[in-house]
Amino acid sequence: MSILVVGSVAFDTVKTPFGEGREVLGGSATHFAVSASFWANVRLVAVVGEDFTDEHRRPLVDRGIDVSGLATAAGRTFRWVGEYDYDLNNPRTLDTQLNVFASFRPEIPLAWRDTPLLFLANIDPDLQRDVLEQVPRASLVAADTMNYWIASKPESLKALLARVRILLINDGEIRQLTGEPNLVRAAAVVRAWGPRTIVIKRGEHGVLVFDAETVFALPAYPLEAVLDPTGAGDAFAGGFLGYLAARGFGEVLDVRRAAVVGSVMASYQVEAFSFDRLATLTWPEIRDRYQKFIHLTRFDPLP
Amino acid sequence: MSILVVGSVAFDTVKTPFGEGREVLGGSATHFAVSASFWANVRLVAVVGEDFTDEHRRPLVDRGIDVSGLATAAGRTFRWVGEYDYDLNNPRTLDTQLNVFASFRPEIPLAWRDTPLLFLANIDPDLQRDVLEQVPRASLVAADTMNYWIASKPESLKALLARVRILLINDGEIRQLTGEPNLVRAAAVVRAWGPRTIVIKRGEHGVLVFDAETVFALPAYPLEAVLDPTGAGDAFAGGFLGYLAARGFGEVLDVRRAAVVGSVMASYQVEAFSFDRLATLTWPEIRDRYQKFIHLTRFDPLP
């Protein structure tokens, strides 16, 4: 099954206490697409500048990602500069140059308008809604967002959520969005707005999934060395939705296995800068870490 | 099997956004003992002042806790005043009056010196070591500590850890103790000092257990209403060690089920002030929440 992702492609300059990546390939759509490409056919819609060469396209093409929706506009590609402290949680943004991304108006290629699974990565909710209009027959729509849009366009975001099945969001963001510090109640508030499935990403603390009557909690994989957390959330989303696309889905989603697969992909994502680790990732490694998640979390019933 | 706990008994005045408890029964030994009393015979050693009446003793005695090691000293009982914000994480301490606790020198009753399981709740590590000398035949020794002792008596604490099998500690504290932000590496550092089992308590994010070659991660139970987190860590320890005492133990500890039981007890502890919730807790409720933890965390292997 194919997945269509609309989001950003960027050059990131990232500093962590353990190293630095200079103008490495990043962006929400990039990280999502690379991760999802292990599980499904991925169609990528984004915009880059004239400085984005075939050499930059190659690692995406090598992963089988269809980049024919990657538009080139006059100007430079989106740039982000950020820095992480030892705790590797929220980065400090040192510089953001939107460049060609500032005037991005996603145009979905005609042949892609019947893609069954649509991921609206973190962009302006007005644009996310515009994309939805262009892909009216998507049977599963998932969206991400960020604090900037929650603060600046809450009404547009709520209008979007009314038409989204799955919201992926981090814990700080859902608290901001709902004004509710308790995550169980915050998820209930958002579910009343539309999305039936709420996936709350908690970084090093794992993930919580609220879906119909089910709550699923999964810790993050305890890694001895995290090099760069950039893209972990998008790699998670890529694994989560990629798994659903690979397995097929009906009314009921296999959100538990999907969340484990997402966590597997995210755990590898953070082991290197950019998507360097995913670029060399193998199927045995994916299966091995899934098994390790089983061992990490299993316990027996009371005697 | 019996458990001996040495720690504090206090009157707590606690304010949270959801209510207030005024001079309610608290303290590390109290919360531990009440929780552990569901699973094992508990012997409590602590000190109180002349203002601690039979009426204060009654709820402990009602839970079957042996309070014959609860000494009364001239003066007032330890008092703590604290306040929690909406995030319900670390409290702000508004006032601490050590009172009789300032000159506490634990004296273990002779008949209790062969207790097989010893829990050294959070007190001065010099005193914790002194207690160890008095209970030389304990076959399982567990200890807790806090930021204050890590900062003021790190060498005494390390000397204690060399003789402890299980360390229970929160995430911020083990980072402070080791200077290592990564929890996997921090646990390895502490294990090299002595304790074979490291239980890292992460509050609303659950618990991580490092034991021999095993790592076990359990999320916290997602509660819709947390009234007062005070005593959650001690209630966890009470369930964790109470379960080990109830089941018996050899070289290998059943740390996984113990951690789930600890999390069950802690999840009830925070539903009310003081130990009001545990005072009315029933066995069917304990078994029910254990089952809910199974449902919360279960997922299937990859197809």
Coordinates of C-alpha atoms in Angstrom, one line a residue:
Chain A
M1 CA 0.0 0.0 0.0
S2 CA 1.2 3.5 -0.8
I3 CA 1.7 6.4 1.7
L4 CA 1.7 10.0 0.6
V5 CA 3.6 12.4 2.9
V6 CA 3.5 16.2 2.6
G7 CA 6.0 18.1 4.8
S8 CA 9.4 19.7 4.8
V9 CA 12.7 18.9 3.3
A10 CA 15.6 20.8 4.9
F11 CA 19.3 21.1 5.5
D12 CA 19.9 20.9 9.2
T13 CA 22.9 22.0 11.1
V14 CA 22.7 20.2 14.5
K15 CA 25.0 20.3 17.4
T16 CA 24.7 17.8 20.3
P17 CA 27.2 17.1 23.1
F18 CA 28.3 14.1 21.1
G19 CA 29.0 15.7 17.7
E20 CA 27.8 17.9 14.9
G21 CA 26.0 17.5 11.6
R22 CA 26.5 20.4 9.1
E23 CA 23.8 21.0 6.5
V24 CA 22.7 17.4 6.6
L25 CA 19.6 16.2 5.0
G26 CA 16.6 16.7 7.3
G27 CA 13.0 17.9 7.4
S28 CA 9.8 16.2 8.6
A29 CA 8.9 14.6 5.2
T30 CA 12.4 13.3 4.7
H31 CA 12.7 11.6 8.1
F32 CA 9.2 10.2 7.8
A33 CA 9.7 8.9 4.2
V34 CA 13.0 7.2 4.9
S35 CA 11.5 5.4 7.9
A36 CA 8.3 4.5 6.2
S37 CA 10.1 3.3 3.1
F38 CA 11.1 0.1 4.9
W39 CA 7.4 -0.8 5.1
A40 CA 5.5 0.8 2.2
N41 CA 5.8 2.7 -1.1
V42 CA 6.3 6.3 -0.2
R43 CA 5.3 9.3 -2.3
L44 CA 6.9 12.5 -1.1
V45 CA 5.5 16.0 -1.7
A46 CA 7.7 18.9 -0.6
V47 CA 9.7 21.8 -2.0
V48 CA 13.4 22.4 -2.3
G49 CA 15.6 25.1 -3.7
E50 CA 18.0 25.2 -6.6
D51 CA 20.8 24.2 -4.2
F52 CA 19.2 20.7 -3.8
T53 CA 21.1 18.5 -6.2
D54 CA 20.7 15.0 -7.6
E55 CA 23.3 14.0 -5.0
H56 CA 20.8 15.0 -2.3
R57 CA 18.0 13.2 -4.0
R58 CA 20.0 10.0 -4.3
P59 CA 19.7 8.6 -0.8
L60 CA 15.9 9.1 -1.0
V61 CA 15.7 7.4 -4.4
D62 CA 17.9 4.6 -3.1
R63 CA 15.3 3.9 -0.5
G64 CA 12.7 3.5 -3.2
I65 CA 11.0 6.8 -2.3
D66 CA 9.1 8.4 -5.2
V67 CA 10.4 12.0 -5.3
S68 CA 8.5 13.0 -8.4
G69 CA 6.4 15.3 -6.1
L70 CA 9.5 17.1 -4.8
A71 CA 9.2 20.5 -6.4
T72 CA 12.1 22.8 -7.1
A73 CA 11.6 26.5 -6.6
A74 CA 13.8 29.5 -7.3
G75 CA 15.9 30.2 -4.2
R76 CA 17.5 28.2 -1.4
T77 CA 16.3 25.1 0.5
F78 CA 14.8 25.5 4.0
R79 CA 17.6 25.6 6.7
W80 CA 17.4 24.9 10.4
V81 CA 20.2 25.3 13.0
G82 CA 19.7 23.8 16.4
E83 CA 21.5 22.6 19.5
Y84 CA 20.8 20.0 22.1
D85 CA 22.0 19.9 25.7
Y86 CA 23.1 16.7 27.6
D87 CA 19.5 15.9 28.4
L88 CA 18.8 15.6 24.6
N89 CA 15.2 16.8 25.0
N90 CA 14.0 19.9 23.4
P91 CA 16.6 21.6 21.1
R92 CA 17.4 25.3 21.2
T93 CA 16.7 26.7 17.7
L94 CA 19.6 29.0 16.8
D95 CA 18.4 29.9 13.3
T96 CA 15.5 29.2 10.9
Q97 CA 15.7 30.2 7.2
L98 CA 12.4 29.2 5.6
N99 CA 13.7 30.2 2.1
V100 CA 11.6 28.4 -0.6
F101 CA 9.5 26.8 2.2
A102 CA 8.0 30.2 3.0
S103 CA 5.9 30.1 -0.2
F104 CA 5.3 26.4 -0.3
R105 CA 1.8 25.5 -1.7
P106 CA 1.7 21.8 -2.0
E107 CA 0.5 20.5 -5.3
I108 CA -0.4 16.8 -5.3
P109 CA 0.4 15.1 -8.6
L110 CA -2.9 13.9 -10.2
A111 CA -1.7 10.3 -10.2
W112 CA -1.3 10.4 -6.5
R113 CA -4.7 11.8 -5.5
D114 CA -6.1 8.4 -4.8
T115 CA -3.3 7.4 -2.3
P116 CA -5.1 5.5 0.5
L117 CA -2.9 6.6 3.3
L118 CA -2.0 10.3 3.8
F119 CA 0.4 11.7 6.4
L120 CA 0.2 15.5 6.9
A121 CA 3.6 16.2 8.5
N122 CA 4.1 19.3 10.5
I123 CA 3.4 22.3 8.3
D124 CA 0.9 25.2 8.4
P125 CA -2.6 23.7 9.2
D126 CA -4.1 25.8 6.4
L127 CA -1.8 23.9 3.9
Q128 CA -2.6 20.6 5.6
R129 CA -6.3 21.3 5.0
D130 CA -5.6 22.3 1.4
V131 CA -3.8 19.0 0.8
L132 CA -6.8 17.1 2.3
E133 CA -9.0 18.7 -0.4
Q134 CA -6.7 17.4 -3.0
V135 CA -6.7 13.8 -1.7
P136 CA -10.4 13.4 -1.0
R137 CA -10.5 9.6 -1.1
A138 CA -7.7 8.8 1.4
S139 CA -9.1 6.2 3.7
L140 CA -6.6 6.9 6.5
V141 CA -5.4 10.4 7.3
A142 CA -2.8 11.1 10.0
A143 CA -1.4 14.5 11.0
D144 CA 1.4 16.0 13.1
T145 CA 1.7 19.6 14.3
M146 CA 3.9 21.7 16.6
N147 CA 3.7 24.4 19.3
Y148 CA 4.1 27.2 16.7
W149 CA 0.8 26.3 14.9
I150 CA -1.0 25.5 18.2
A151 CA -0.2 29.1 19.3
S152 CA -0.8 30.9 16.0
K153 CA -3.6 29.0 14.2
P154 CA -5.6 27.0 16.8
E155 CA -8.9 27.3 14.9
S156 CA -7.4 26.1 11.6
L157 CA -5.8 23.3 13.4
K158 CA -9.1 22.3 15.1
A159 CA -10.8 22.4 11.7
L160 CA -8.1 20.1 10.4
L161 CA -8.5 17.7 13.3
A162 CA -12.2 17.2 12.6
R163 CA -11.1 15.4 9.4
V164 CA -8.1 13.4 10.7
R165 CA -8.2 9.9 12.0
I166 CA -4.8 9.8 13.7
L167 CA -3.1 12.7 15.5
L168 CA 0.6 12.3 16.4
I169 CA 1.7 14.9 18.9
N170 CA 4.1 15.2 21.7
D171 CA 3.2 15.5 25.4
G172 CA 4.0 19.2 25.7
E173 CA 2.1 20.0 22.6
I174 CA -1.1 18.2 23.6
R175 CA -1.0 20.0 27.0
Q176 CA -0.6 23.3 25.2
L177 CA -3.4 22.5 22.6
T178 CA -6.0 21.5 25.3
G179 CA -4.8 23.5 28.3
E180 CA -5.1 20.2 30.2
P181 CA -2.0 19.0 32.1
N182 CA -3.3 15.4 32.5
L183 CA -2.6 13.4 29.4
V184 CA -5.6 11.0 29.8
R185 CA -8.0 14.0 29.9
A186 CA -6.1 15.8 27.2
A187 CA -6.4 12.9 24.8
A188 CA -10.2 12.7 25.6
V189 CA -10.5 16.4 24.7
V190 CA -8.8 16.0 21.4
R191 CA -10.7 12.8 20.6
A192 CA -13.9 14.8 21.0
W193 CA -12.7 17.1 18.2
G194 CA -12.3 14.3 15.7
P195 CA -9.3 12.0 15.7
R196 CA -10.1 8.6 17.0
T197 CA -6.5 7.7 17.6
I198 CA -4.2 10.0 19.6
V199 CA -0.5 9.0 19.7
I200 CA 1.4 11.0 22.3
K201 CA 5.1 11.0 21.8
R202 CA 7.1 11.4 25.0
G203 CA 10.7 11.2 23.7
E204 CA 12.9 9.2 26.0
H205 CA 9.8 8.3 28.0
G206 CA 8.1 6.4 25.1
V207 CA 4.7 6.7 23.7
L208 CA 1.0 6.6 24.8
V209 CA -1.7 5.6 22.3
F210 CA -5.4 6.3 22.9
D211 CA -7.6 4.5 20.5
A212 CA -11.3 3.7 21.0
E213 CA -11.4 1.9 24.3
T214 CA -7.8 1.1 24.3
V215 CA -4.8 2.7 26.0
F216 CA -1.4 1.4 25.1
A217 CA 1.8 2.5 26.8
L218 CA 5.3 1.6 25.5
P219 CA 8.5 2.8 27.1
A220 CA 11.3 4.0 24.8
Y221 CA 14.1 1.7 24.1
P222 CA 16.9 2.4 26.6
L223 CA 19.9 3.3 24.5
E224 CA 23.4 3.7 25.8
A225 CA 24.3 6.3 23.2
V226 CA 21.9 8.8 21.6
L227 CA 23.8 10.9 19.1
D228 CA 21.1 13.1 17.7
P229 CA 17.4 13.0 18.5
T230 CA 16.4 15.1 15.4
G231 CA 13.8 13.4 13.4
A232 CA 12.9 10.8 16.0
G233 CA 9.2 11.8 16.0
D234 CA 9.0 11.7 12.2
A235 CA 10.8 8.3 12.1
F236 CA 8.3 7.1 14.7
A237 CA 5.4 8.3 12.5
G238 CA 7.0 6.6 9.4
G239 CA 7.2 3.3 11.2
F240 CA 3.8 3.6 12.7
L241 CA 2.0 4.4 9.5
G242 CA 4.3 2.3 7.4
Y243 CA 3.4 -0.7 9.4
L244 CA -0.3 0.0 9.0
A245 CA 0.1 0.4 5.3
A246 CA 2.1 -2.9 5.1
R247 CA -0.5 -4.9 7.1
G248 CA -3.6 -3.3 5.7
F249 CA -6.2 -1.9 8.0
G250 CA -10.0 -1.7 8.4
E251 CA -12.1 0.0 11.1
V252 CA -9.8 -1.3 13.8
L253 CA -6.2 -0.3 13.6
D254 CA -3.4 -2.5 14.9
V255 CA -2.1 0.5 16.8
R256 CA 0.0 -1.6 19.3
R257 CA 2.3 -3.3 16.9
A258 CA 2.4 -0.1 14.8
A259 CA 3.6 1.8 17.9
V260 CA 6.3 -0.8 18.6
V261 CA 7.5 -0.6 14.9
G262 CA 7.5 3.2 15.2
S263 CA 9.5 3.0 18.3
V264 CA 12.0 0.6 16.7
M265 CA 12.5 3.0 13.8
A266 CA 12.9 6.0 16.1
S267 CA 15.3 4.1 18.3
Y268 CA 17.6 3.6 15.3
Q269 CA 17.0 7.1 14.0
V270 CA 18.6 8.7 17.1
E271 CA 21.8 6.6 16.9
A272 CA 23.3 8.8 14.3
F273 CA 23.0 12.3 12.6
S274 CA 20.5 12.9 9.8
F275 CA 19.2 9.5 8.7
D276 CA 22.7 8.0 8.5
R277 CA 21.7 5.0 10.7
L278 CA 18.5 4.2 8.8
A279 CA 20.4 4.4 5.6
T280 CA 22.3 1.2 6.6
L281 CA 19.5 -0.4 8.6
T282 CA 18.7 -4.0 7.8
W283 CA 15.6 -6.2 8.3
P284 CA 17.3 -8.5 10.8
E285 CA 18.1 -5.4 12.8
I286 CA 14.5 -4.2 12.7
R287 CA 13.2 -7.7 13.8
D288 CA 15.9 -8.0 16.5
R289 CA 15.0 -4.7 18.1
Y290 CA 11.3 -5.5 18.0
Q291 CA 12.2 -8.7 19.9
K292 CA 14.2 -6.6 22.3
F293 CA 11.1 -4.5 22.9
I294 CA 9.2 -7.6 23.8
H295 CA 11.9 -8.6 26.3
L296 CA 12.1 -5.1 27.7
T297 CA 8.4 -5.0 28.5
R298 CA 7.2 -8.5 29.2
F299 CA 6.1 -9.7 32.7
D300 CA 4.0 -12.6 33.9
P301 CA 0.5 -12.5 35.5
L302 CA 0.4 -12.7 39.3
P303 CA 0.7 -16.3 40.5
Chain B
M1 CA 8.4 -13.3 55.4
S2 CA 9.0 -10.2 57.5
I3 CA 10.3 -6.8 56.3
L4 CA 12.1 -4.3 58.5
V5 CA 11.8 -0.7 57.5
V6 CA 13.8 2.2 59.0
G7 CA 12.9 5.7 57.9
S8 CA 10.8 8.7 58.8
V9 CA 7.3 9.2 60.2
A10 CA 6.0 12.7 59.7
F11 CA 3.1 15.0 59.7
D12 CA 2.8 16.4 56.2
T13 CA 1.0 19.5 55.0
V14 CA 0.6 19.2 51.3
K15 CA -1.1 21.5 48.8
T16 CA -1.8 20.4 45.2
P17 CA -4.0 22.1 42.6
F18 CA -6.7 19.6 43.6
G19 CA -6.8 20.0 47.4
E20 CA -4.9 20.1 50.6
G21 CA -3.9 17.8 53.3
R22 CA -3.2 19.4 56.7
E23 CA -0.8 17.6 59.2
V24 CA -1.7 14.2 57.6
L25 CA 0.3 11.1 58.5
G26 CA 3.3 10.8 56.1
G27 CA 7.0 10.0 56.0
S28 CA 9.0 7.4 54.0
A29 CA 8.7 4.6 56.6
T30 CA 4.9 5.2 56.9
H31 CA 4.1 5.1 53.2
F32 CA 6.4 2.1 52.7
A33 CA 5.0 0.2 55.6
V34 CA 1.3 0.7 54.6
S35 CA 2.0 -0.4 51.0
A36 CA 4.2 -3.4 52.0
S37 CA 1.6 -4.5 54.7
F38 CA -0.6 -5.9 51.9
W39 CA 2.1 -8.4 51.1
A40 CA 4.2 -9.1 54.2
N41 CA 4.6 -8.7 57.9
V42 CA 6.1 -5.2 58.4
R43 CA 8.3 -4.1 61.3
L44 CA 8.7 -0.3 61.5
V45 CA 11.5 1.5 63.2
A46 CA 11.3 5.3 63.3
V47 CA 10.9 8.1 65.9
V48 CA 7.9 10.3 66.7
G49 CA 7.3 13.1 69.2
E50 CA 5.0 13.4 72.2
D51 CA 2.3 14.8 69.9
F52 CA 2.0 11.4 68.1
T53 CA -1.0 9.8 69.8
D54 CA -2.5 6.3 69.8
E55 CA -5.0 7.7 67.3
H56 CA -2.1 8.3 64.9
R57 CA -0.8 4.8 65.6
R58 CA -4.1 3.1 64.9
P59 CA -4.2 3.1 61.1
L60 CA -0.8 1.5 61.1
V61 CA -1.8 -1.1 63.7
D62 CA -5.0 -1.7 61.7
R63 CA -2.9 -2.6 58.7
G64 CA -1.1 -5.2 60.9
I65 CA 2.2 -3.2 61.0
D66 CA 4.3 -3.9 64.1
V67 CA 5.0 -0.5 65.5
S68 CA 6.9 -1.7 68.6
G69 CA 10.0 -0.2 67.1
L70 CA 8.4 3.3 66.8
A71 CA 10.2 5.2 69.5
T72 CA 8.8 8.3 71.2
A73 CA 11.2 11.1 72.0
A74 CA 10.7 14.3 73.9
G75 CA 9.6 17.0 71.5
R76 CA 7.5 17.3 68.4
T77 CA 7.1 14.9 65.4
F78 CA 8.9 15.7 62.1
R79 CA 6.9 18.1 60.0
W80 CA 7.1 18.8 56.2
V81 CA 5.1 21.4 54.3
G82 CA 5.1 21.2 50.5
E83 CA 3.3 22.3 47.4
Y84 CA 2.8 20.8 43.9
D85 CA 2.1 22.6 40.7
Y86 CA -0.2 21.3 38.0
D87 CA 2.5 19.1 36.5
L88 CA 2.6 17.2 39.9
N89 CA 6.2 16.4 39.6
N90 CA 8.7 17.8 42.1
P91 CA 7.1 19.5 45.1
R92 CA 8.3 22.9 46.4
T93 CA 9.3 22.4 50.0
L94 CA 7.9 25.3 52.0
D95 CA 9.0 24.2 55.4
T96 CA 10.9 21.4 57.1
Q97 CA 10.9 21.0 60.9
L98 CA 13.0 17.9 61.7
N99 CA 12.1 18.1 65.4
V100 CA 12.7 14.7 67.1
F101 CA 14.0 13.3 63.7
A102 CA 17.1 15.6 64.0
S103 CA 18.6 13.4 66.7
F104 CA 17.2 10.0 65.5
R105 CA 19.5 7.1 66.2
P106 CA 17.7 4.0 65.0
E107 CA 17.8 1.2 67.6
I108 CA 16.7 -2.1 66.2
P109 CA 14.8 -4.2 68.8
L110 CA 16.8 -7.4 69.5
A111 CA 14.0 -9.7 68.4
W112 CA 14.1 -8.0 64.9
R113 CA 17.8 -8.3 64.2
D114 CA 17.4 -11.5 62.2
T115 CA 14.7 -10.0 59.8
P116 CA 15.5 -11.4 56.4
L117 CA 14.5 -8.3 54.3
L118 CA 15.7 -4.8 55.3
F119 CA 14.6 -1.6 53.6
L120 CA 16.6 1.5 54.4
A121 CA 14.3 4.3 53.5
N122 CA 15.6 7.7 52.8
I123 CA 17.6 8.9 55.8
D124 CA 21.2 10.0 56.5
P125 CA 23.5 7.3 54.9
D126 CA 25.5 7.2 58.1
L127 CA 22.4 6.0 60.0
Q128 CA 21.6 3.6 57.2
R129 CA 25.0 2.0 57.6
D130 CA 24.6 1.9 61.4
V131 CA 21.3 0.0 60.9
L132 CA 23.0 -2.4 58.6
E133 CA 25.5 -3.2 61.4
Q134 CA 22.6 -4.0 63.7
V135 CA 20.9 -6.4 61.2
P136 CA 23.9 -8.4 60.0
R137 CA 22.0 -11.4 58.8
A138 CA 19.6 -9.7 56.4
S139 CA 19.6 -11.7 53.3
L140 CA 18.2 -8.9 51.1
V141 CA 19.0 -5.3 51.7
A142 CA 17.4 -2.4 49.7
A143 CA 18.0 1.3 50.1
D144 CA 16.6 4.6 48.9
T145 CA 18.2 8.0 49.1
M146 CA 17.7 11.6 48.0
N147 CA 19.4 14.6 46.4
Y148 CA 20.3 16.1 49.9
W149 CA 22.5 13.1 50.9
I150 CA 23.9 12.7 47.4
A151 CA 25.2 16.3 47.6
S152 CA 26.2 16.3 51.3
K153 CA 27.5 12.7 52.0
P154 CA 28.4 11.1 48.7
E155 CA 31.3 9.0 50.3
S156 CA 29.1 7.6 53.1
L157 CA 26.4 6.8 50.5
K158 CA 28.9 4.9 48.3
A159 CA 30.1 3.0 51.3
L160 CA 26.5 2.0 52.0
L161 CA 25.9 1.0 48.4
A162 CA 28.8 -1.4 48.5
R163 CA 26.6 -3.5 50.9
V164 CA 23.2 -3.1 49.3
R165 CA 21.6 -5.5 46.9
I166 CA 18.8 -3.2 45.6
L167 CA 19.0 0.6 45.1
L168 CA 15.7 2.4 44.5
I169 CA 16.3 5.9 43.2
N170 CA 14.7 8.5 40.9
D171 CA 16.0 9.5 37.6
G172 CA 17.2 13.0 38.6
E173 CA 19.0 11.5 41.6
I174 CA 20.9 8.8 39.8
R175 CA 22.0 11.4 37.2
Q176 CA 23.2 13.6 40.1
L177 CA 24.9 10.7 41.9
T178 CA 26.9 9.5 38.8
G179 CA 27.2 12.7 36.8
E180 CA 26.0 10.7 33.9
P181 CA 22.9 11.9 32.0
N182 CA 22.3 8.6 30.2
L183 CA 20.3 6.3 32.5
V184 CA 21.7 3.1 31.0
R185 CA 25.2 4.2 31.7
A186 CA 24.3 5.7 35.1
A187 CA 22.9 2.3 36.1
A188 CA 26.0 0.6 35.0
V189 CA 28.1 3.0 37.1
V190 CA 26.1 2.4 40.2
R191 CA 26.1 -1.4 39.7
A192 CA 29.9 -1.3 39.7
W193 CA 29.7 0.2 43.2
G194 CA 27.7 -2.8 44.6
P195 CA 24.0 -3.0 44.1
R196 CA 23.1 -5.7 41.6
T197 CA 19.6 -4.3 41.1
I198 CA 18.9 -0.7 40.2
V199 CA 15.3 0.5 40.2
I200 CA 15.0 3.9 38.6
K201 CA 11.7 5.6 39.5
R202 CA 10.5 8.1 36.9
G203 CA 7.2 9.3 38.4
E204 CA 4.5 9.7 35.7
H205 CA 6.9 8.0 33.2
G206 CA 7.1 4.7 35.0
V207 CA 10.1 2.7 36.1
L208 CA 13.3 1.1 34.7
V209 CA 14.8 -1.9 36.4
F210 CA 18.4 -3.0 35.7
D211 CA 19.2 -6.4 37.1
A212 CA 22.0 -8.7 36.1
E213 CA 21.6 -9.0 32.3
T214 CA 18.0 -7.8 32.3
V215 CA 16.5 -4.4 31.6
F216 CA 12.8 -4.1 32.4
A217 CA 10.8 -1.0 31.5
L218 CA 7.2 -0.3 32.7
P219 CA 5.2 2.8 32.0
A220 CA 3.2 4.3 34.9
Y221 CA -0.5 3.7 35.0
P222 CA -2.2 6.6 33.1
L223 CA -4.5 8.0 35.7
E224 CA -7.2 10.5 35.0
A225 CA -7.0 12.1 38.5
V226 CA -3.8 12.3 40.5
L227 CA -4.6 14.0 43.8
D228 CA -1.3 14.0 45.6
P229 CA 1.9 12.3 44.5
T230 CA 3.5 12.3 48.0
G231 CA 4.7 8.9 49.0
A232 CA 4.4 7.4 45.5
G233 CA 8.1 6.3 45.6
D234 CA 7.8 4.7 49.0
A235 CA 4.5 3.0 48.1
F236 CA 6.3 1.6 45.1
A237 CA 9.1 0.4 47.2
G238 CA 6.6 -1.2 49.6
G239 CA 4.9 -3.1 46.8
F240 CA 8.2 -4.0 45.2
L241 CA 9.8 -5.5 48.3
G242 CA 6.5 -6.7 49.7
Y243 CA 6.0 -8.8 46.7
L244 CA 9.6 -10.3 46.9
A245 CA 9.0 -11.1 50.6
A246 CA 5.6 -12.7 49.8
R247 CA 7.0 -14.9 47.0
G248 CA 10.3 -15.7 48.6
F249 CA 13.6 -15.1 46.7
G250 CA 16.9 -16.7 46.0
E251 CA 19.8 -15.5 43.9
V252 CA 17.5 -14.4 41.1
L253 CA 14.8 -11.9 42.0
D254 CA 11.5 -11.7 40.3
V255 CA 12.0 -8.0 39.7
R256 CA 9.5 -7.7 36.8
R257 CA 6.4 -8.8 38.7
A258 CA 7.8 -6.9 41.8
A259 CA 8.0 -3.7 39.7
V260 CA 4.4 -4.1 38.5
V261 CA 3.2 -4.7 42.0
G262 CA 5.1 -1.6 43.1
S263 CA 3.5 0.4 40.3
V264 CA 0.1 -0.9 41.2
M265 CA 0.5 0.3 44.8
A266 CA 2.0 3.6 43.8
S267 CA -0.9 4.2 41.3
Y268 CA -3.4 3.9 44.1
Q269 CA -1.2 5.9 46.5
V270 CA -1.5 9.0 44.4
E271 CA -5.3 8.9 44.1
A272 CA -5.7 10.5 47.5
F273 CA -3.9 12.4 50.2
S274 CA -1.7 10.7 52.8
F275 CA -2.4 6.9 52.6
D276 CA -6.2 7.4 52.5
R277 CA -6.6 5.4 49.3
L278 CA -4.4 2.5 50.5
A279 CA -6.4 2.5 53.8
T280 CA -9.4 1.3 51.9
L281 CA -7.7 -0.7 49.2
T282 CA -8.9 -4.3 48.6
W283 CA -7.3 -7.4 47.1
P284 CA -9.7 -7.4 44.1
E285 CA -8.6 -3.8 43.3
I286 CA -4.9 -4.8 43.5
R287 CA -5.5 -7.8 41.2
D288 CA -7.7 -5.7 38.8
R289 CA -5.0 -3.0 38.4
Y290 CA -2.3 -5.6 37.8
Q291 CA -4.5 -7.0 35.0
K292 CA -4.9 -3.4 33.7
F293 CA -1.1 -3.1 33.6
I294 CA -1.0 -6.3 31.5
H295 CA -3.6 -4.8 29.1
L296 CA -1.8 -1.4 29.0
T297 CA 1.5 -2.9 27.9
R298 CA 0.8 -6.0 25.9
F299 CA 1.5 -6.3 22.2
D300 CA 2.0 -9.2 19.8
P301 CA 5.1 -10.3 18.0
L302 CA 5.6 -9.2 14.4
P303 CA 3.6 -11.5 12.0

